[in-house]
Amino acid sequence: MHTTMLTFFTFRMSLTWYLYVSPASSLAFHIVSVATCSAGYQYAIEEICLAKFKLDMEALDHRHWCNWDDTVESYGQLTNCTFVIALNMDCFWPNHLVNDFFIRIHKHYFQNCALSGRLLQDPPSRILGPFIVVPILITLLITALVVWRSKRSEGIM
């Protein structure tokens, strides 16, 4: 297979064209374009979107970061901001830069949050106590019953 590659660079994005010419037929060919965003997109989402999100999150108490009701609006604005910038810069959305960006956001702001959006904690003792005591008592009762029944059957035979 004969492959010809042409590369064009612009300020907003890099566009790579791959021209594949089939050896069986010189008339059949495929052109594939691959568009990736440059560091300009990364800089824009960091300076515009992340700056606003940081201000919104700093206005919240750290204990409320895991409360989805308190953060959903800021998080939605952050998502929309990355999308709008991608549209204006002719970038695909989502892309690997957006994925890396949101992974960093989650590691920083939502690392200690449960999947349900609530902080994990033990239930109160009045609820947890019966779940511990009842199985222990049932185990002791069944053990006593088995021992008592085995001694009773020895005397019958």
mmCIF file of C-alpha atoms in Angstrom, residues 5-10 13-20 31-38 90-92 95-96:
data_model
loop_
_atom_site.group_PDB
_atom_site.id
_atom_site.type_symbol
_atom_site.label_atom_id
_atom_site.label_comp_id
_atom_site.label_asym_id
_atom_site.label_seq_id
_atom_site.Cartn_x
_atom_site.Cartn_y
_atom_site.Cartn_z
ATOM 1 C CA MET A 5 1.014 12.106 4.167
ATOM 2 C CA LEU A 6 0.535 15.880 4.094
ATOM 3 C CA THR A 7 0.553 17.951 7.280
ATOM 4 C CA PHE A 8 -0.789 21.478 7.718
ATOM 5 C CA PHE A 9 -0.445 23.502 10.913
ATOM 6 C CA THR A 10 -2.541 26.471 11.946
ATOM 7 C CA MET A 13 -5.454 23.342 15.538
ATOM 8 C CA SER A 14 -3.303 20.944 13.621
ATOM 9 C CA LEU A 15 -4.864 19.127 10.726
ATOM 10 C CA THR A 16 -3.259 16.017 9.325
ATOM 11 C CA TRP A 17 -4.363 14.519 6.018
ATOM 12 C CA TYR A 18 -3.580 10.903 5.212
ATOM 13 C CA LEU A 19 -3.993 9.874 1.585
ATOM 14 C CA TYR A 20 -4.191 6.110 1.072
ATOM 15 C CA ILE A 31 -8.689 10.686 2.569
ATOM 16 C CA VAL A 32 -8.813 10.764 6.352
ATOM 17 C CA SER A 33 -8.418 13.934 8.310
ATOM 18 C CA VAL A 34 -7.466 13.950 11.960
ATOM 19 C CA ALA A 35 -7.923 17.122 13.917
ATOM 20 C CA THR A 36 -6.357 17.660 17.300
ATOM 21 C CA CYS A 37 -6.330 20.725 19.462
ATOM 22 C CA SER A 38 -3.118 22.466 20.221
ATOM 23 C CA ASP A 90 -12.731 24.281 15.676
ATOM 24 C CA CYS A 91 -11.729 21.428 17.984
ATOM 25 C CA PHE A 92 -13.529 18.175 18.530
ATOM 26 C CA ASN A 95 -11.064 15.229 23.248
ATOM 27 C CA HIS A 96 -8.066 13.949 25.164
#
